[in-house]
């Protein structure tokens, strides 16, 4: 692979179409797909060609634009029904990441505000909003990276899980963005990457991203994390999040909870990095987060199809929930919340509400 | 796969040859191999065609027989040098499982006792000793199974890791032997199987064994164990061991330590089942156990060979060490040691020494 990962964008709006990298083919092949069809895009999200909470939100926003761009000059009821259909389609792709719903709702507010305008204007304003969601995600990544890098000690060996970099966001990433920034600050000694079963986002995506960035990294099986900590090889654990709730509990890729427990046992800091858009203040505890159950075939995708083991019953939750008590700090673009509690989470909520009020006042 | 697993023996002495099941091919293919060559057998152990602590011990004993059977009527120095060469060869196959060294040393004592006899007698007596090691392992499995099943509550959902059944021993298995016996006693509601990366002994071997036994089982990725415990789906964790040391610390398949920590956090019993031959009283703590580091390629054996990710540095320890403080009970054929401590481990040591003295006196 000679393509620099820095030159690769996982999603882009190109001449009225959505162009995206099919992440299921990485790292063996770099396959881009283009579509004008929100159905095709929704399928791509479902099958993880487009994946990771921030990127799903961006993709869903563009999906609504695609759907509305099919309209010519329909009346208001037809516009509304087209929007609602596309909204429902995109909302049904993945249940756990809340950025998806956040992005869809933001597009919905834009639609409601401008639904009476001429169709071309409505379409342009929706595209502008989707682009804004995309651009803002890149800025959020920058802020997260700077705030997070400040927490890491010089010479840190950091363990990470799943993929949280350029392939996962509209920018440089969340947890991986922090590692990139900390690396540029000469703070990173080494990164250990969990391979992240079943779909191996660690070995397929994160290993590739870190190698193109020139950051020294070593791949391990997920269950070797404890061994590394026992041997004193890890100084901190740093992961992303798919949904954070009001008390600070975090849903993230399956296996995150075990890492948090191992980190606590070994007195290592356990950091979670995510944009504030990942926070769902409507849920009071992680127990209420819907956890996506994925197909059993994901456990066997690397096997021959005729493997008898494939007849075995499988249970394949895509995420788990880490209680806030195990988290050393939540690193968001809005604030760093150390040892999150329901009370401390209010800092972010208040700041978000202040910003929203200020934005609405200035309009 | 229509072959009943009960009809399959992982190793056997057949007409002057060792016949073994190539476990790297399971469950897709049932491939038996036969050899008269201890070099071929040693290679089979190294590449995990023959695997698991008890089975490795049995195989190594047969390996010494193969080596000595090549001799015709050499003098004592030639016999000794042939024995020592084969001993060194077999001892170098795998470093962590102590059954290997236990079996080799037992064969060594037999050799030293009878080395002056006519070569045919020496060969017969060595074979008899290897067969005894094999048969005794089956009896040990039976005792472990009965003692362990008594610990499990009725209606238990048990999580297990790696493979510890008929494919791993000379009998019905250790942890899986317990599950089989408990199942026959109507005590087992369900078994959850960790797939056990990197080599998937759980999905390839344990899933197959349990399905042929008709025990309801569900496969999970290793890092989903915590999620299952969070949801209250698991009542106990039950694993095998590759080496147990004098204070009760246990080396077992990578990931065992995380399971023990998760079990403790969720107030679930964590049981380790192994023959007393797995105990190495010469080491005082688990920190001294040599941990086998295996090839990076094991993390990629399911990938295409040209996967760029395969260029990533990998760290692949095959085992980890679980401190005795996290173990609810060690289940051996000699005794069950609840909450093992260095003092409680002496029970087994004393009993083993008494048995040895009795055996030597009765000769």
XYZ file of C-alpha atoms in Angstrom:
726
model
C 0.000 0.000 0.000
C 1.744 3.151 -1.160
C -1.181 5.520 -0.836
C -0.730 7.942 2.025
C -3.621 7.731 4.376
C -3.496 11.504 4.759
C -4.661 11.872 1.179
C -7.710 9.701 1.774
C -11.087 11.084 2.759
C -13.633 8.542 3.931
C -16.543 10.640 2.630
C -16.984 13.657 0.366
C -19.656 15.513 -1.574
C -18.546 15.537 -5.208
C -20.657 17.022 -8.014
C -24.037 16.184 -6.562
C -22.990 12.742 -5.364
C -21.646 11.208 -2.207
C -18.243 9.633 -2.733
C -17.133 7.259 0.001
C -14.356 4.812 0.756
C -15.634 1.245 1.145
C -13.997 0.471 4.495
C -14.939 -3.211 4.334
C -12.261 -3.591 1.634
C -9.467 -1.972 3.614
C -6.580 -2.432 3.891
C -6.318 -4.852 0.964
C -7.974 -2.540 -1.526
C -8.834 1.136 -1.780
C -12.277 1.156 -3.325
C -14.268 4.366 -3.652
C -17.961 4.303 -4.425
C -20.191 7.134 -5.622
C -23.929 7.382 -5.318
C -26.899 9.707 -5.830
C -29.129 7.263 -3.991
C -29.829 7.526 -0.266
C -30.831 3.835 -0.233
C -27.380 2.815 -1.441
C -25.837 5.076 1.194
C -28.030 3.608 3.957
C -26.945 0.120 2.910
C -23.308 1.217 3.024
C -23.806 2.364 6.627
C -25.517 -0.897 7.579
C -22.777 -3.080 6.143
C -20.063 -0.871 7.697
C -18.589 0.371 4.438
C -19.139 3.710 6.191
C -18.646 3.297 9.920
C -17.852 4.968 13.280
C -20.205 7.315 15.095
C -18.976 10.686 13.747
C -18.726 9.484 10.149
C -22.182 7.893 10.270
C -23.645 11.240 11.309
C -21.956 13.021 8.406
C -23.066 10.337 5.950
C -26.682 10.475 7.171
C -26.767 14.256 6.672
C -25.560 13.828 3.082
C -28.107 11.024 2.662
C -30.959 13.432 3.378
C -29.506 15.827 0.790
C -29.441 13.030 -1.795
C -33.078 12.189 -1.068
C -34.247 15.792 -1.358
C -32.193 16.369 -4.512
C -34.386 13.826 -6.294
C -37.349 16.202 -5.949
C -38.166 18.711 -8.673
C -40.829 21.163 -7.566
C -43.187 19.146 -5.412
C -45.601 20.819 -3.011
C -45.017 20.931 0.725
C -46.761 17.636 1.683
C -44.704 15.778 -0.938
C -41.488 17.398 0.321
C -42.332 16.536 3.886
C -43.174 12.959 3.076
C -39.954 12.532 1.037
C -37.920 13.998 3.899
C -39.634 11.806 6.509
C -39.102 8.650 4.428
C -35.404 9.351 4.015
C -35.098 10.289 7.687
C -36.686 6.991 8.765
C -34.500 5.027 6.347
C -31.268 6.573 7.608
C -32.317 6.473 11.270
C -32.852 2.713 10.995
C -29.314 1.907 9.835
C -27.517 1.642 13.190
C -29.112 1.946 16.656
C -26.259 2.746 19.059
C -24.328 5.780 17.787
C -26.221 8.900 18.752
C -24.378 11.192 16.315
C -26.581 9.651 13.642
C -29.752 10.944 15.300
C -28.102 14.220 16.220
C -27.148 14.873 12.582
C -30.559 13.811 11.280
C -32.326 16.085 13.763
C -30.120 18.999 12.854
C -30.977 18.457 9.184
C -34.621 18.208 10.201
C -34.524 21.623 11.866
C -32.963 23.074 8.714
C -35.645 21.443 6.600
C -38.435 22.785 8.810
C -36.961 26.269 8.693
C -36.698 26.399 4.912
C -39.305 23.923 3.691
C -41.392 26.686 2.069
C -38.574 28.082 -0.063
C -38.149 27.242 -3.738
C -36.892 23.671 -4.038
C -33.433 24.667 -5.336
C -32.930 26.973 -2.353
C -34.084 24.284 0.074
C -31.710 21.807 -1.539
C -28.807 24.252 -1.366
C -29.475 25.081 2.268
C -29.683 21.392 3.208
C -26.388 20.725 1.450
C -24.842 23.694 3.255
C -26.001 22.254 6.570
C -24.599 18.796 5.750
C -21.295 20.371 4.748
C -21.319 22.347 7.996
C -21.836 19.136 9.990
C -18.894 17.642 8.087
C -16.622 20.673 8.565
C -17.556 21.111 12.216
C -16.639 17.496 12.863
C -13.134 18.244 11.592
C -12.886 21.240 13.959
C -14.182 19.163 16.861
C -11.452 16.597 16.134
C -8.825 19.344 16.315
C -10.072 20.599 19.676
C -10.355 17.065 21.081
C -6.819 16.296 19.884
C -5.291 19.306 21.589
C -7.231 18.818 24.832
C -6.485 15.093 24.930
C -2.792 15.347 24.050
C -2.353 17.653 27.054
C -3.453 14.811 29.343
C -0.829 12.327 28.133
C 2.558 12.197 29.835
C 5.762 12.460 27.805
C 6.983 9.031 26.669
C 3.561 7.429 26.945
C 2.768 3.940 25.707
C -0.930 4.031 24.897
C -3.347 1.174 24.239
C -6.264 1.841 21.901
C -9.233 -0.167 20.650
C -11.175 -0.199 17.376
C -10.673 2.713 14.956
C -11.109 6.364 15.820
C -8.993 8.207 13.260
C -9.383 9.821 9.870
C -11.408 6.855 8.686
C -13.890 7.348 11.527
C -14.534 11.082 11.411
C -14.675 14.183 9.261
C -11.208 15.165 10.471
C -8.105 13.738 12.106
C -10.064 11.573 14.503
C -10.913 11.443 18.187
C -8.683 9.019 20.154
C -6.343 8.651 17.152
C -6.426 12.411 16.609
C -5.106 12.791 20.145
C -2.378 10.241 19.457
C -1.387 12.052 16.247
C -1.179 15.391 18.032
C 0.675 13.902 21.013
C 3.069 12.204 18.572
C 3.784 15.554 16.919
C 4.494 16.879 20.415
C 7.010 14.010 20.911
C 4.944 12.578 23.743
C 4.200 9.124 22.309
C 6.655 6.290 22.823
C 4.460 3.539 21.458
C 0.882 2.618 20.595
C -0.603 -0.825 21.194
C -3.588 -1.634 18.999
C -6.286 -4.138 19.940
C -7.163 -6.041 16.763
C -10.843 -5.541 17.725
C -12.830 -8.636 16.929
C -15.006 -9.498 15.192
C -14.416 -7.081 12.315
C -10.784 -6.251 13.048
C -11.017 -2.483 12.790
C -7.791 -2.417 14.809
C -5.693 -4.585 12.501
C -7.379 -3.474 9.289
C -7.838 0.253 9.879
C -5.957 1.579 12.911
C -2.756 -0.329 12.141
C -2.851 1.134 8.648
C -3.573 4.681 9.836
C -0.783 4.645 12.409
C 1.729 3.177 9.978
C 1.015 5.897 7.404
C 1.470 8.488 10.151
C 4.799 6.885 11.085
C 3.733 6.256 14.678
C 5.367 3.116 16.135
C 2.606 0.643 16.845
C 2.173 -2.986 17.799
C -0.886 -5.100 17.194
C -2.222 -7.486 19.856
C -5.256 -9.735 20.185
C -7.929 -8.077 22.315
C -7.431 -10.492 25.168
C -3.708 -9.736 25.474
C -4.400 -6.264 26.913
C -4.301 -7.588 30.479
C -0.959 -9.290 29.891
C 0.543 -6.027 28.588
C -0.670 -4.163 31.649
C 0.662 -6.892 33.970
C 4.076 -6.446 32.368
C 3.959 -2.669 32.758
C 3.987 -2.026 29.012
C 1.002 0.343 28.958
C 0.762 3.824 30.522
C -2.767 4.772 29.462
C -5.809 3.481 27.585
C -7.504 5.788 25.087
C -10.695 4.941 23.181
C -13.579 6.626 21.357
C -17.301 6.464 22.066
C -20.497 5.716 20.177
C -22.833 7.154 22.780
C -22.222 8.890 26.097
C -25.187 9.451 28.425
C -26.081 12.014 31.078
C -24.265 10.302 33.954
C -21.062 9.821 31.912
C -21.537 6.128 31.071
C -20.071 5.265 27.664
C -21.173 2.851 24.959
C -18.258 1.921 22.725
C -16.985 -1.032 20.678
C -17.358 -4.396 22.400
C -14.375 -5.008 24.665
C -14.068 -1.416 25.896
C -15.603 -2.315 29.255
C -12.976 -5.027 29.885
C -10.209 -2.568 29.043
C -11.625 -0.033 31.492
C -11.755 -2.641 34.244
C -8.208 -3.813 33.485
C -6.977 -0.210 33.480
C -8.592 0.442 36.862
C -7.067 -2.730 38.324
C -3.619 -1.682 37.081
C -4.024 1.961 38.206
C -3.791 3.232 34.632
C -5.777 6.197 33.308
C -8.666 5.265 31.029
C -9.618 8.073 28.624
C -12.628 8.354 26.340
C -12.506 10.876 23.481
C -15.581 11.935 21.514
C -17.301 15.032 20.189
C -20.001 16.471 22.456
C -22.474 15.432 19.743
C -21.923 11.885 21.022
C -23.582 12.787 24.315
C -27.224 11.809 24.723
C -28.548 13.791 27.691
C -31.975 12.151 27.298
C -30.692 8.910 28.867
C -29.751 8.930 32.539
C -27.646 5.760 32.567
C -25.787 3.457 30.213
C -28.213 0.634 30.936
C -30.760 2.366 28.657
C -28.478 2.562 25.622
C -29.738 0.294 22.830
C -26.936 -2.126 21.980
C -26.782 -3.247 18.372
C -26.763 -7.018 17.918
C -25.059 -7.941 14.680
C -25.095 -11.075 12.572
C -23.367 -14.248 13.693
C -21.667 -14.423 10.311
C -19.350 -11.614 11.416
C -17.614 -14.114 13.688
C -16.930 -16.306 10.670
C -16.246 -13.876 7.841
C -12.625 -14.930 7.737
C -13.470 -18.656 7.616
C -14.392 -20.816 4.671
C -18.122 -20.702 4.227
C -18.474 -24.429 4.755
C -16.860 -24.373 8.182
C -19.071 -26.533 10.405
C -18.346 -24.141 13.263
C -20.530 -21.675 11.381
C -23.502 -23.769 12.494
C -22.809 -22.840 16.094
C -25.080 -20.324 17.772
C -23.382 -16.939 18.149
C -24.063 -13.843 20.205
C -22.561 -10.737 18.678
C -23.211 -7.477 20.511
C -21.343 -4.682 18.707
C -20.914 -2.481 21.778
C -20.714 -2.595 25.527
C -21.240 -0.022 28.238
C -18.473 1.277 30.481
C -19.759 2.773 33.746
C -18.543 6.321 34.370
C -16.865 5.223 37.613
C -14.179 3.504 35.510
C -13.433 6.537 33.334
C -10.519 8.840 34.226
C -11.606 11.583 31.844
C -14.053 12.241 29.031
C -12.305 14.335 26.396
C -14.800 16.282 24.290
C -14.398 19.310 22.046
C -16.343 21.358 24.595
C -14.570 20.356 27.792
C -12.525 17.671 29.485
C -14.539 16.078 32.285
C -12.269 14.320 34.753
C -13.787 11.387 36.693
C -17.206 12.025 35.157
C -20.279 12.077 37.406
C -23.841 13.159 36.619
C -23.062 16.532 38.228
C -19.829 17.096 36.310
C -21.539 16.183 33.044
C -23.751 19.234 33.574
C -20.720 21.411 32.723
C -20.925 20.199 29.148
C -24.697 20.436 29.042
C -24.666 24.022 30.285
C -21.928 25.002 27.870
C -23.775 23.423 24.928
C -26.981 25.227 25.899
C -25.175 28.556 26.258
C -23.626 28.107 22.821
C -26.982 27.211 21.299
C -28.660 30.266 22.848
C -25.837 32.498 21.658
C -26.079 31.049 18.146
C -29.850 31.530 18.055
C -29.604 35.077 19.399
C -27.004 36.061 16.822
C -29.165 34.906 13.900
C -19.384 -33.043 9.849
C -21.128 -36.297 10.660
C -18.359 -37.888 12.666
C -19.179 -38.085 16.341
C -16.501 -36.429 18.364
C -16.743 -39.237 20.908
C -15.266 -41.621 18.343
C -12.242 -39.419 17.820
C -9.019 -39.853 19.735
C -6.510 -37.030 19.388
C -3.562 -39.398 19.882
C -3.015 -43.177 19.902
C -0.225 -45.733 19.693
C -1.020 -47.952 16.705
C 1.298 -50.753 15.524
C 4.539 -49.111 16.499
C 3.500 -45.666 15.293
C 1.927 -42.599 16.801
C -1.362 -41.743 15.143
C -2.639 -38.237 15.810
C -5.396 -35.900 14.703
C -4.062 -32.777 13.008
C -5.957 -30.200 15.043
C -4.899 -27.317 12.812
C -7.324 -28.698 10.204
C -10.339 -28.893 12.510
C -13.220 -28.469 12.199
C -13.162 -28.268 8.393
C -11.333 -31.562 7.930
C -10.562 -34.626 9.990
C -7.000 -35.453 9.080
C -5.078 -38.168 10.916
C -1.336 -38.473 10.579
C 0.910 -41.404 11.516
C 4.583 -41.308 12.243
C 7.530 -43.379 13.471
C 9.657 -40.269 13.690
C 10.011 -38.232 16.884
C 11.132 -35.244 14.782
C 7.835 -35.242 12.917
C 5.989 -35.523 16.231
C 7.957 -32.636 17.737
C 7.097 -30.498 14.729
C 3.420 -31.415 15.163
C 3.568 -30.157 18.762
C 5.288 -26.934 17.733
C 2.759 -26.111 15.039
C -0.164 -27.024 17.365
C -1.381 -30.015 15.369
C -1.081 -31.625 18.807
C -1.882 -29.068 21.502
C -3.045 -28.464 25.097
C -0.946 -29.181 28.156
C -2.133 -32.736 28.987
C -2.015 -33.923 25.369
C 1.454 -32.463 24.825
C 2.697 -34.498 27.797
C 1.255 -37.699 26.373
C 2.648 -36.975 22.916
C 6.117 -36.255 24.296
C 6.138 -39.595 26.151
C 5.275 -41.424 22.926
C 7.934 -39.346 21.157
C 10.637 -40.775 23.420
C 9.350 -44.280 22.638
C 9.612 -43.598 18.904
C 13.186 -42.380 19.321
C 14.252 -45.426 21.346
C 12.481 -47.821 18.987
C 14.913 -46.796 16.242
C 17.749 -48.423 18.200
C 18.724 -52.036 17.613
C 21.195 -53.269 20.209
C 23.413 -50.281 20.930
C 25.555 -50.096 24.048
C 24.656 -47.981 27.051
C 26.408 -44.733 25.985
C 24.634 -44.886 22.596
C 21.278 -45.504 24.292
C 21.819 -42.651 26.675
C 22.849 -40.244 23.960
C 19.828 -41.207 21.814
C 17.516 -40.723 24.792
C 19.039 -37.367 25.705
C 18.817 -36.091 22.127
C 15.126 -36.993 21.895
C 14.484 -35.562 25.346
C 16.064 -32.230 24.371
C 14.167 -32.168 21.087
C 10.788 -32.733 22.721
C 11.488 -30.438 25.674
C 12.159 -27.583 23.254
C 8.771 -27.711 21.545
C 6.696 -25.545 23.906
C 7.964 -23.682 26.981
C 4.895 -22.976 29.128
C 2.987 -26.220 29.764
C 4.685 -28.096 32.551
C 2.993 -31.444 31.809
C 5.474 -31.738 28.970
C 8.440 -31.699 31.337
C 6.623 -33.832 33.882
C 5.979 -36.551 31.275
C 9.521 -36.370 29.908
C 10.985 -36.658 33.404
C 8.785 -39.619 34.212
C 9.979 -41.335 31.050
C 13.533 -40.427 32.030
C 13.168 -42.173 35.385
C 11.855 -45.275 33.594
C 14.769 -45.146 31.185
C 17.316 -44.833 33.993
C 15.731 -47.731 35.847
C 15.816 -50.126 32.879
C 18.607 -48.774 30.689
C 20.736 -51.927 31.240
C 18.053 -54.368 30.105
C 18.009 -55.911 26.622
C 16.894 -53.262 24.147
C 13.531 -54.933 23.383
C 12.679 -54.999 27.095
C 13.710 -51.380 27.533
C 11.575 -50.411 24.541
C 8.575 -52.347 25.877
C 8.901 -50.825 29.334
C 9.149 -47.300 27.904
C 6.039 -47.911 25.810
C 4.241 -49.257 28.872
C 5.157 -46.091 30.763
C 3.928 -43.845 27.931
C 0.677 -45.808 27.781
C 0.342 -45.448 31.548
C 0.784 -41.670 31.270
C -1.923 -41.690 28.597
C -4.324 -43.896 30.581
C -3.743 -42.056 33.832
C -4.590 -38.802 32.126
C -7.990 -40.261 31.242
C -8.555 -41.247 34.880
C -7.453 -37.824 36.082
C -10.008 -36.268 33.726
C -12.731 -38.438 35.264
C -11.839 -37.395 38.808
C -11.552 -33.727 37.851
C -14.938 -33.931 36.122
C -16.710 -35.362 39.148
C -15.056 -32.986 41.624
C -15.698 -29.965 39.399
C -19.304 -30.800 38.547
C -20.077 -30.860 42.268
C -19.091 -27.191 42.493
C -21.508 -25.995 39.821
C -25.040 -24.968 40.804
C -28.069 -26.477 39.055
C -29.081 -24.435 36.008
C -25.638 -22.891 35.566
C -24.642 -20.799 32.575
C -20.891 -21.254 32.296
C -18.354 -19.283 30.295
C -15.257 -21.135 29.078
C -12.127 -20.193 27.150
C -9.905 -22.059 24.683
C -10.272 -25.864 24.440
C -10.011 -28.254 27.357
C -11.953 -31.329 26.226
C -11.325 -34.643 24.504
C -9.107 -32.898 21.977
C -6.911 -31.530 24.754
C -6.362 -34.574 26.951
C -6.129 -38.341 27.097
C -9.728 -38.507 28.326
C -12.916 -36.476 28.497
C -11.100 -33.253 29.313
C -10.574 -30.931 32.254
C -12.901 -27.880 32.177
C -14.945 -29.436 29.355
C -14.939 -32.774 31.163
C -16.568 -31.012 34.099
C -19.149 -29.455 31.783
C -19.904 -32.853 30.215
C -20.377 -34.474 33.616
C -22.440 -31.568 34.941
C -24.555 -31.710 31.776
C -25.219 -35.413 32.384
C -26.283 -34.410 35.901
C -28.736 -31.879 34.368
C -26.894 -28.994 35.945
C -25.914 -27.047 32.826
C -28.322 -24.533 31.317
C -25.939 -23.062 28.793
C -22.282 -22.748 27.867
C -20.747 -19.580 26.424
C -17.559 -20.153 24.456
C -14.884 -17.508 23.946
C -13.687 -17.850 20.364
C -10.106 -17.555 21.742
C -7.965 -15.497 19.436
C -5.636 -15.784 17.733
C -6.025 -19.455 16.821
C -9.737 -19.790 17.578
C -9.581 -22.959 19.661
C -12.995 -21.932 21.015
C -14.813 -21.621 17.702
C -12.860 -24.367 15.947
C -12.569 -26.996 18.679
C -14.756 -26.311 21.724
C -17.830 -25.329 19.694
C -17.467 -28.583 17.792
C -16.957 -30.723 20.902
C -19.955 -29.237 22.691
C -22.200 -29.575 19.651
C -21.347 -33.264 19.267
C -22.125 -33.714 22.967
C -25.465 -31.958 22.468
C -24.689 -29.282 25.060
C -26.366 -25.947 24.207
C -23.605 -23.452 23.536
C -23.158 -19.961 22.172
C -19.987 -18.524 20.720
C -18.812 -14.993 21.524
C -15.768 -12.900 20.712
C -13.342 -12.877 23.629
C -14.013 -9.245 24.424
C -17.776 -9.790 24.792
C -17.312 -11.694 28.075
C -17.696 -8.520 30.130
C -20.920 -7.591 28.345
C -22.394 -11.028 29.125
C -21.509 -10.667 32.777
C -22.960 -7.129 32.893
C -26.219 -8.544 31.581
C -26.270 -11.346 34.155
C -25.978 -14.095 31.543
C -23.070 -15.934 33.180
C -23.060 -17.788 36.531
C -19.485 -19.071 36.553
C -16.256 -19.066 34.552
C -14.417 -22.356 34.091
C -11.060 -22.730 32.345
C -8.073 -25.087 32.150
C -4.418 -24.416 32.942
C -1.045 -24.847 31.280
C 1.008 -24.391 34.408
C 0.064 -23.821 38.036
C 2.783 -22.796 40.492
C 3.350 -23.255 44.209
C 1.338 -20.219 45.323
C -1.651 -21.138 43.134
C -0.991 -18.662 40.291
C -2.111 -20.055 36.940
C -0.716 -19.685 33.430
C -3.386 -20.353 30.846
C -4.386 -19.247 27.340
C -4.069 -15.508 26.732
C -7.239 -13.763 27.918
C -7.732 -15.902 31.013
C -6.479 -13.140 33.288
C -9.073 -10.671 31.942
C -11.834 -13.234 32.495
C -10.706 -13.747 36.093
C -10.743 -10.020 36.738
C -14.177 -9.633 35.121
C -15.511 -12.559 37.160
C -14.215 -11.018 40.389
C -15.769 -7.652 39.532
C -19.120 -9.329 38.855
C -18.940 -11.572 41.967
C -18.875 -14.725 39.848
C -16.878 -17.837 40.734
C -13.764 -18.355 38.630
C -12.693 -22.013 38.464
C -9.495 -23.523 37.066
C -9.444 -27.264 36.281
C -6.240 -29.193 35.614
C -4.507 -32.436 36.557
C -2.074 -32.160 39.449
C 0.668 -32.863 36.890
C 0.124 -29.274 35.749
C 1.462 -27.988 39.060
C 5.065 -26.846 39.130
C 6.064 -26.630 42.794
C 9.546 -25.452 41.797
C 8.249 -21.954 41.012
C 6.970 -19.817 43.859
C 4.985 -17.308 41.814
C 3.393 -16.909 38.393
C 5.824 -14.131 37.509
C 8.510 -16.810 36.968
C 6.502 -18.846 34.443
C 8.087 -18.647 30.975
C 5.423 -17.292 28.603
C 5.643 -18.552 25.040
C 5.758 -15.796 22.426
C 4.365 -17.048 19.151
C 4.700 -15.793 15.603
C 2.979 -12.618 14.450
C 1.583 -14.550 11.493
C -0.898 -16.203 13.857
C -2.772 -12.920 14.019
C -3.132 -12.971 10.245
C -3.625 -16.636 9.374
C -7.200 -15.932 8.350
C -6.218 -13.016 6.123
C -4.957 -13.020 2.575
C -1.205 -13.268 2.609
C -0.806 -9.959 0.860
C -2.738 -8.001 3.465
C -0.674 -4.876 4.118
C -1.699 -5.075 7.766
C 0.547 -8.127 7.950
C 3.486 -5.706 7.842
C 2.461 -4.301 11.203
C 4.491 -5.269 14.225
C 2.663 -7.813 16.399
C 3.076 -9.045 19.943
C 1.624 -12.490 20.445
C 2.003 -13.999 23.910
C 0.223 -17.363 23.976
C -0.532 -17.330 27.700
C -1.057 -14.984 30.592
C -0.850 -15.415 34.338
C -3.837 -15.203 36.667
C -2.890 -14.420 40.275
C -4.262 -16.933 42.768
C -6.192 -14.175 44.557
C -8.632 -14.114 41.620
C -9.261 -17.883 41.633
C -12.297 -19.274 43.463
C -11.084 -22.875 43.287
C -8.423 -25.003 41.655
C -9.996 -28.293 40.641
C -7.391 -31.055 40.355
C -7.683 -34.834 40.333
C -6.040 -34.908 43.763
C -8.048 -32.240 45.566
C -10.139 -29.134 45.128
C -8.340 -26.121 46.577
C -10.774 -23.302 47.291
C -9.349 -19.749 47.223
C -5.824 -21.084 46.693
C -2.970 -19.689 48.784
C 0.620 -20.947 49.111
C -0.427 -22.713 52.344
C -3.478 -24.403 50.860
C -1.460 -25.562 47.859
C 0.617 -27.633 50.300
C -2.393 -29.977 50.642
C -1.828 -31.134 47.077
C 1.925 -31.289 47.473
C 1.666 -33.419 50.598
C -0.886 -35.722 49.005
C 1.266 -36.161 45.896
C 4.312 -36.951 48.029
C 2.375 -39.460 50.136
C 1.146 -41.193 46.984
C 4.636 -41.306 45.530
C 6.065 -42.788 48.735
C 3.266 -45.369 48.864
C 3.857 -46.282 45.203
C 7.600 -46.638 45.746
C 7.147 -48.705 48.912
C 4.703 -51.087 47.243
C 7.132 -51.876 44.399
